[in-house]
PDB file of C-alpha atoms in Angstrom:
ATOM      1  CA  ALA H   1      18.402  74.837   1.699  1.00 77.00           C
ATOM      2  CA  GLU H   2      18.842  71.941   4.167  1.00 90.00           C
ATOM      3  CA  GLN H   3      16.029  70.031   2.466  1.00 90.00           C
ATOM      4  CA  ASN H   4      17.614  70.369  -0.990  1.00 88.00           C
ATOM      5  CA  ARG H   5      20.991  69.321   0.415  1.00 92.00           C
ATOM      6  CA  LEU H   6      19.478  66.209   2.007  1.00 94.00           C
ATOM      7  CA  LEU H   7      17.629  65.314  -1.192  1.00 93.00           C
ATOM      8  CA  ARG H   8      21.022  65.128  -2.900  1.00 92.00           C
ATOM      9  CA  HIS H   9      22.567  62.933  -0.181  1.00 93.00           C
ATOM     10  CA  PRO H  10      20.343  59.836   0.083  1.00 93.00           C
ATOM     11  CA  VAL H  11      22.364  58.009   2.750  1.00 93.00           C
ATOM     12  CA  GLU H  12      22.371  61.049   5.020  1.00 95.00           C
ATOM     13  CA  LEU H  13      18.649  61.598   4.337  1.00 96.00           C
ATOM     14  CA  GLN H  14      17.883  57.981   5.271  1.00 95.00           C
ATOM     15  CA  LYS H  15      19.827  58.240   8.551  1.00 96.00           C
ATOM     16  CA  ARG H  16      18.168  61.544   9.453  1.00 95.00           C
ATOM     17  CA  GLU H  17      14.719  60.188   8.650  1.00 96.00           C
ATOM     18  CA  GLU H  18      15.311  57.106  10.821  1.00 96.00           C
ATOM     19  CA  GLN H  19      16.460  59.283  13.743  1.00 95.00           C
ATOM     20  CA  VAL H  20      13.448  61.575  13.422  1.00 94.00           C
ATOM     21  CA  VAL H  21      11.060  58.613  13.355  1.00 96.00           C
ATOM     22  CA  GLU H  22      12.692  56.989  16.380  1.00 96.00           C
ATOM     23  CA  TYR H  23      13.097  60.056  18.571  1.00 93.00           C
ATOM     24  CA  LYS H  24      10.141  62.187  17.484  1.00 88.00           C
ATOM     25  CA  THR H  25       7.477  59.543  17.098  1.00 91.00           C
ATOM     26  CA  ALA H  26       8.415  56.071  18.259  1.00 96.00           C
ATOM     27  CA  ARG H  27       9.819  56.975  21.660  1.00 94.00           C
ATOM     28  CA  TYR H  28       7.690  60.036  22.352  1.00 93.00           C
ATOM     29  CA  THR H  29       4.317  58.827  21.111  1.00 94.00           C
ATOM     30  CA  ILE H  30       4.293  55.152  22.020  1.00 96.00           C
ATOM     31  CA  ALA H  31       7.390  53.841  23.809  1.00 96.00           C
ATOM     32  CA  ALA H  32       7.434  56.463  26.577  1.00 96.00           C
ATOM     33  CA  PRO H  33       3.705  56.206  27.446  1.00 96.00           C
ATOM     34  CA  VAL H  34       3.828  52.377  27.448  1.00 95.00           C
ATOM     35  CA  THR H  35       6.985  52.431  29.571  1.00 95.00           C
ATOM     36  CA  LEU H  36       5.502  54.920  32.033  1.00 95.00           C
ATOM     37  CA  GLY H  37       2.380  52.788  32.346  1.00 93.00           C
ATOM     38  CA  ALA H  38       4.523  49.763  33.120  1.00 92.00           C
ATOM     39  CA  GLN H  39       6.513  51.715  35.697  1.00 95.00           C
ATOM     40  CA  PHE H  40       3.334  52.947  37.398  1.00 95.00           C
ATOM     41  CA  ALA H  41       2.085  49.358  37.457  1.00 91.00           C
ATOM     42  CA  LYS H  42       5.382  48.381  39.124  1.00 93.00           C
ATOM     43  CA  ALA H  43       6.261  45.952  36.343  1.00 92.00           C
ATOM     44  CA  PRO H  44       9.592  44.127  36.616  1.00 92.00           C
ATOM     45  CA  THR H  45      12.575  45.907  35.046  1.00 93.00           C
ATOM     46  CA  GLN H  46      12.888  43.273  32.315  1.00 92.00           C
ATOM     47  CA  ALA H  47       9.229  43.745  31.322  1.00 93.00           C
ATOM     48  CA  ILE H  48       9.721  47.507  31.196  1.00 95.00           C
ATOM     49  CA  GLY H  49      12.643  47.056  28.814  1.00 94.00           C
ATOM     50  CA  GLU H  50      10.632  44.724  26.598  1.00 96.00           C
ATOM     51  CA  LEU H  51       7.676  47.127  26.589  1.00 96.00           C
ATOM     52  CA  THR H  52      10.042  49.913  25.556  1.00 96.00           C
ATOM     53  CA  ARG H  53      11.207  47.768  22.610  1.00 97.00           C
ATOM     54  CA  PHE H  54       7.569  46.994  21.773  1.00 98.00           C
ATOM     55  CA  GLY H  55       6.707  50.704  21.837  1.00 97.00           C
ATOM     56  CA  SER H  56       9.689  51.680  19.728  1.00 97.00           C
ATOM     57  CA  ALA H  57       8.863  49.152  17.005  1.00 98.00           C
ATOM     58  CA  LEU H  58       5.176  50.019  17.079  1.00 98.00           C
ATOM     59  CA  GLY H  59       5.961  53.740  16.994  1.00 97.00           C
ATOM     60  CA  ARG H  60       8.043  53.295  13.856  1.00 98.00           C
ATOM     61  CA  ALA H  61       5.264  51.315  12.174  1.00 98.00           C
ATOM     62  CA  PHE H  62       2.757  53.995  13.223  1.00 97.00           C
ATOM     63  CA  GLN H  63       4.873  56.816  11.751  1.00 97.00           C
ATOM     64  CA  TYR H  64       5.550  54.990   8.497  1.00 98.00           C
ATOM     65  CA  ARG H  65       1.807  54.384   8.118  1.00 97.00           C
ATOM     66  CA  ASP H  66       1.244  58.085   8.789  1.00 96.00           C
ATOM     67  CA  ASP H  67       3.787  58.927   6.074  1.00 96.00           C
ATOM     68  CA  VAL H  68       1.954  56.730   3.557  1.00 97.00           C
ATOM     69  CA  LEU H  69      -1.403  58.256   4.476  1.00 97.00           C
ATOM     70  CA  GLY H  70       0.040  61.768   4.151  1.00 95.00           C
ATOM     71  CA  VAL H  71       0.746  61.112   0.465  1.00 97.00           C
ATOM     72  CA  PHE H  72      -1.760  58.448  -0.571  1.00 96.00           C
ATOM     73  CA  GLY H  73      -4.557  58.756   2.001  1.00 95.00           C
ATOM     74  CA  ASP H  74      -8.163  59.586   1.187  1.00 93.00           C
ATOM     75  CA  GLU H  75      -8.866  63.147   2.325  1.00 93.00           C
ATOM     76  CA  SER H  76     -12.455  62.246   3.246  1.00 93.00           C
ATOM     77  CA  VAL H  77     -11.096  59.625   5.662  1.00 94.00           C
ATOM     78  CA  THR H  78      -7.887  61.256   6.940  1.00 93.00           C
ATOM     79  CA  GLY H  79      -9.364  64.733   7.329  1.00 92.00           C
ATOM     80  CA  LYS H  80      -6.380  66.403   5.695  1.00 91.00           C
ATOM     81  CA  PRO H  81      -5.650  67.069   2.045  1.00 89.00           C
ATOM     82  CA  SER H  82      -3.785  64.196   0.451  1.00 86.00           C
ATOM     83  CA  GLY H  83      -0.391  65.376  -0.679  1.00 92.00           C
ATOM     84  CA  ASP H  84      -0.024  67.992   2.052  1.00 93.00           C
ATOM     85  CA  ASP H  85       3.093  66.228   3.350  1.00 95.00           C
ATOM     86  CA  LEU H  86       4.607  66.805  -0.095  1.00 97.00           C
ATOM     87  CA  ARG H  87       3.624  70.486  -0.100  1.00 96.00           C
ATOM     88  CA  GLU H  88       5.045  70.872   3.413  1.00 95.00           C
ATOM     89  CA  GLY H  89       8.309  69.248   2.357  1.00 95.00           C
ATOM     90  CA  LYS H  90       8.276  66.448   4.924  1.00 95.00           C
ATOM     91  CA  LEU H  91      11.283  64.232   4.322  1.00 96.00           C
ATOM     92  CA  THR H  92       9.656  60.919   5.173  1.00 97.00           C
ATOM     93  CA  ALA H  93      10.621  57.299   4.592  1.00 96.00           C
ATOM     94  CA  LEU H  94       8.786  57.484   1.266  1.00 97.00           C
ATOM     95  CA  ILE H  95      10.957  60.368   0.126  1.00 97.00           C
ATOM     96  CA  ALA H  96      14.161  58.805   1.457  1.00 97.00           C
ATOM     97  CA  HIS H  97      13.479  55.583  -0.476  1.00 97.00           C
ATOM     98  CA  THR H  98      12.498  57.544  -3.594  1.00 97.00           C
ATOM     99  CA  VAL H  99      15.679  59.620  -3.547  1.00 96.00           C
ATOM    100  CA  ALA H 100      17.814  56.530  -3.002  1.00 95.00           C
ATOM    101  CA  ASN H 101      16.527  55.128  -6.307  1.00 94.00           C
ATOM    102  CA  ALA H 102      16.275  58.363  -8.312  1.00 93.00           C
ATOM    103  CA  ASN H 103      18.519  59.572 -11.090  1.00 91.00           C
ATOM    104  CA  PRO H 104      19.976  63.114 -10.998  1.00 91.00           C
ATOM    105  CA  GLY H 105      17.220  64.533 -13.222  1.00 92.00           C
ATOM    106  CA  GLU H 106      14.520  63.088 -10.995  1.00 92.00           C
ATOM    107  CA  ILE H 107      16.261  64.476  -7.911  1.00 93.00           C
ATOM    108  CA  ASP H 108      16.265  67.937  -9.516  1.00 93.00           C
ATOM    109  CA  LEU H 109      12.529  67.672 -10.162  1.00 94.00           C
ATOM    110  CA  LEU H 110      11.877  66.225  -6.696  1.00 95.00           C
ATOM    111  CA  SER H 111      13.792  69.156  -5.190  1.00 94.00           C
ATOM    112  CA  SER H 112      11.677  71.648  -7.103  1.00 95.00           C
ATOM    113  CA  LEU H 113       8.370  70.034  -6.127  1.00 96.00           C
ATOM    114  CA  ILE H 114       8.778  68.799  -2.543  1.00 96.00           C
ATOM    115  CA  GLY H 115       8.143  71.644  -0.147  1.00 95.00           C
ATOM    116  CA  ASN H 116       6.424  73.829  -2.729  1.00 95.00           C
ATOM    117  CA  PRO H 117       3.264  75.181  -1.052  1.00 95.00           C
ATOM    118  CA  GLU H 118       1.821  75.888  -4.525  1.00 95.00           C
ATOM    119  CA  LEU H 119       2.236  72.275  -5.630  1.00 96.00           C
ATOM    120  CA  ASP H 120      -0.758  71.444  -7.828  1.00 96.00           C
ATOM    121  CA  GLU H 121      -2.546  68.139  -8.371  1.00 95.00           C
ATOM    122  CA  GLU H 122      -0.428  67.351 -11.438  1.00 96.00           C
ATOM    123  CA  GLY H 123       2.764  67.739  -9.404  1.00 96.00           C
ATOM    124  CA  ILE H 124       1.333  65.608  -6.601  1.00 96.00           C
ATOM    125  CA  GLU H 125       0.379  62.899  -9.088  1.00 97.00           C
ATOM    126  CA  TRP H 126       3.888  62.958 -10.619  1.00 96.00           C
ATOM    127  CA  LEU H 127       5.399  62.606  -7.149  1.00 97.00           C
ATOM    128  CA  ARG H 128       3.030  59.759  -6.248  1.00 97.00           C
ATOM    129  CA  SER H 129       3.884  57.940  -9.472  1.00 97.00           C
ATOM    130  CA  THR H 130       7.595  58.471  -8.885  1.00 96.00           C
ATOM    131  CA  ILE H 131       7.274  57.169  -5.323  1.00 97.00           C
ATOM    132  CA  VAL H 132       5.466  54.046  -6.527  1.00 97.00           C
ATOM    133  CA  ASP H 133       7.692  53.474  -9.574  1.00 96.00           C
ATOM    134  CA  SER H 134      10.875  53.839  -7.498  1.00 96.00           C
ATOM    135  CA  GLY H 135       9.728  51.067  -5.174  1.00 97.00           C
ATOM    136  CA  ALA H 136       9.527  53.510  -2.259  1.00 98.00           C
ATOM    137  CA  LEU H 137       5.901  52.732  -1.410  1.00 98.00           C
ATOM    138  CA  ALA H 138       6.618  48.991  -1.382  1.00 98.00           C
ATOM    139  CA  ALA H 139       9.767  49.541   0.709  1.00 98.00           C
ATOM    140  CA  THR H 140       7.851  51.656   3.219  1.00 98.00           C
ATOM    141  CA  GLU H 141       5.057  49.079   3.426  1.00 98.00           C
ATOM    142  CA  ALA H 142       7.756  46.466   4.093  1.00 98.00           C
ATOM    143  CA  GLN H 143       9.145  48.661   6.896  1.00 98.00           C
ATOM    144  CA  ILE H 144       5.652  48.926   8.371  1.00 98.00           C
ATOM    145  CA  ALA H 145       5.183  45.160   8.270  1.00 98.00           C
ATOM    146  CA  ALA H 146       8.628  44.450   9.737  1.00 98.00           C
ATOM    147  CA  ALA H 147       8.224  46.935  12.606  1.00 98.00           C
ATOM    148  CA  TYR H 148       4.692  45.677  13.326  1.00 98.00           C
ATOM    149  CA  ASP H 149       5.916  42.061  13.340  1.00 98.00           C
ATOM    150  CA  GLN H 150       8.793  43.055  15.644  1.00 98.00           C
ATOM    151  CA  ALA H 151       6.360  44.749  18.020  1.00 98.00           C
ATOM    152  CA  LEU H 152       4.087  41.695  18.112  1.00 98.00           C
ATOM    153  CA  ALA H 153       7.017  39.295  18.572  1.00 98.00           C
ATOM    154  CA  THR H 154       8.254  41.386  21.490  1.00 97.00           C
ATOM    155  CA  LEU H 155       4.760  41.439  22.932  1.00 96.00           C
ATOM    156  CA  ASP H 156       4.471  37.649  22.573  1.00 95.00           C
ATOM    157  CA  SER H 157       7.664  37.200  24.595  1.00 94.00           C
ATOM    158  CA  LEU H 158       6.298  39.181  27.549  1.00 94.00           C
ATOM    159  CA  GLU H 159       4.918  37.519  30.613  1.00 88.00           C
ATOM    160  CA  ILE H 160       1.929  39.792  31.152  1.00 90.00           C
ATOM    161  CA  THR H 161      -1.728  39.216  31.834  1.00 89.00           C
ATOM    162  CA  ASP H 162      -4.036  38.131  29.049  1.00 94.00           C
ATOM    163  CA  ALA H 163      -5.917  41.424  29.420  1.00 93.00           C
ATOM    164  CA  ALA H 164      -2.708  43.439  28.959  1.00 91.00           C
ATOM    165  CA  GLN H 165      -1.667  41.248  26.031  1.00 94.00           C
ATOM    166  CA  THR H 166      -5.073  41.778  24.385  1.00 96.00           C
ATOM    167  CA  ALA H 167      -5.044  45.541  24.980  1.00 95.00           C
ATOM    168  CA  LEU H 168      -1.519  46.014  23.631  1.00 96.00           C
ATOM    169  CA  ARG H 169      -2.223  43.822  20.604  1.00 97.00           C
ATOM    170  CA  ALA H 170      -5.329  45.920  19.874  1.00 97.00           C
ATOM    171  CA  LEU H 171      -3.256  49.106  20.222  1.00 96.00           C
ATOM    172  CA  ALA H 172      -0.722  47.718  17.746  1.00 97.00           C
ATOM    173  CA  THR H 173      -3.370  46.764  15.227  1.00 97.00           C
ATOM    174  CA  ARG H 174      -5.153  50.122  15.444  1.00 97.00           C
ATOM    175  CA  ALA H 175      -1.883  52.026  15.108  1.00 95.00           C
ATOM    176  CA  VAL H 176      -0.811  50.222  11.962  1.00 97.00           C
ATOM    177  CA  LYS H 177      -3.906  48.886  10.187  1.00 96.00           C
ATOM    178  CA  ARG H 178      -5.590  52.243   9.757  1.00 95.00           C
ATOM    179  CA  GLU H 179      -6.773  54.550   7.007  1.00 94.00           C
ATOM    180  CA  ALA H 180      -6.695  57.779   8.992  1.00 93.00           C
TER     181      ALA H 180
END
């Protein structure tokens, strides 16, 4: 019921999706571990704040990439069936962008397909096409690029050792430029 309500309120869906990405993934998965590492290393307070911003941006890029892979990824590479995020009804950035550009008829069909555990390959293909045609895939890829660029710009502004700079840049690249 909540999912169908959100699918009919694109602005609210977008805000909810952004909060979930920030608090569930960005801060928990990347920002907090990077920040804790900096605290254990007794980094200056300013550096800790910058590393938190780096982790938040990188975490968003990581989650958006995960969202794309959950719909368009190659099962033999990702290890999970492509389209499972659609069957599970995950309201990702892709879905938020799709809904924002959908007409009422498309929203009705989206509501009937997203979250349907019996969703077949034809339904998945229709959803993929709708996501691409709505510009949602391109918009999500743009979000990935912007968050990645923000993370790297924040990293570039840090006064940290070359080894730390190299390690964090490698982490950023692996988190975002991946196929699984």
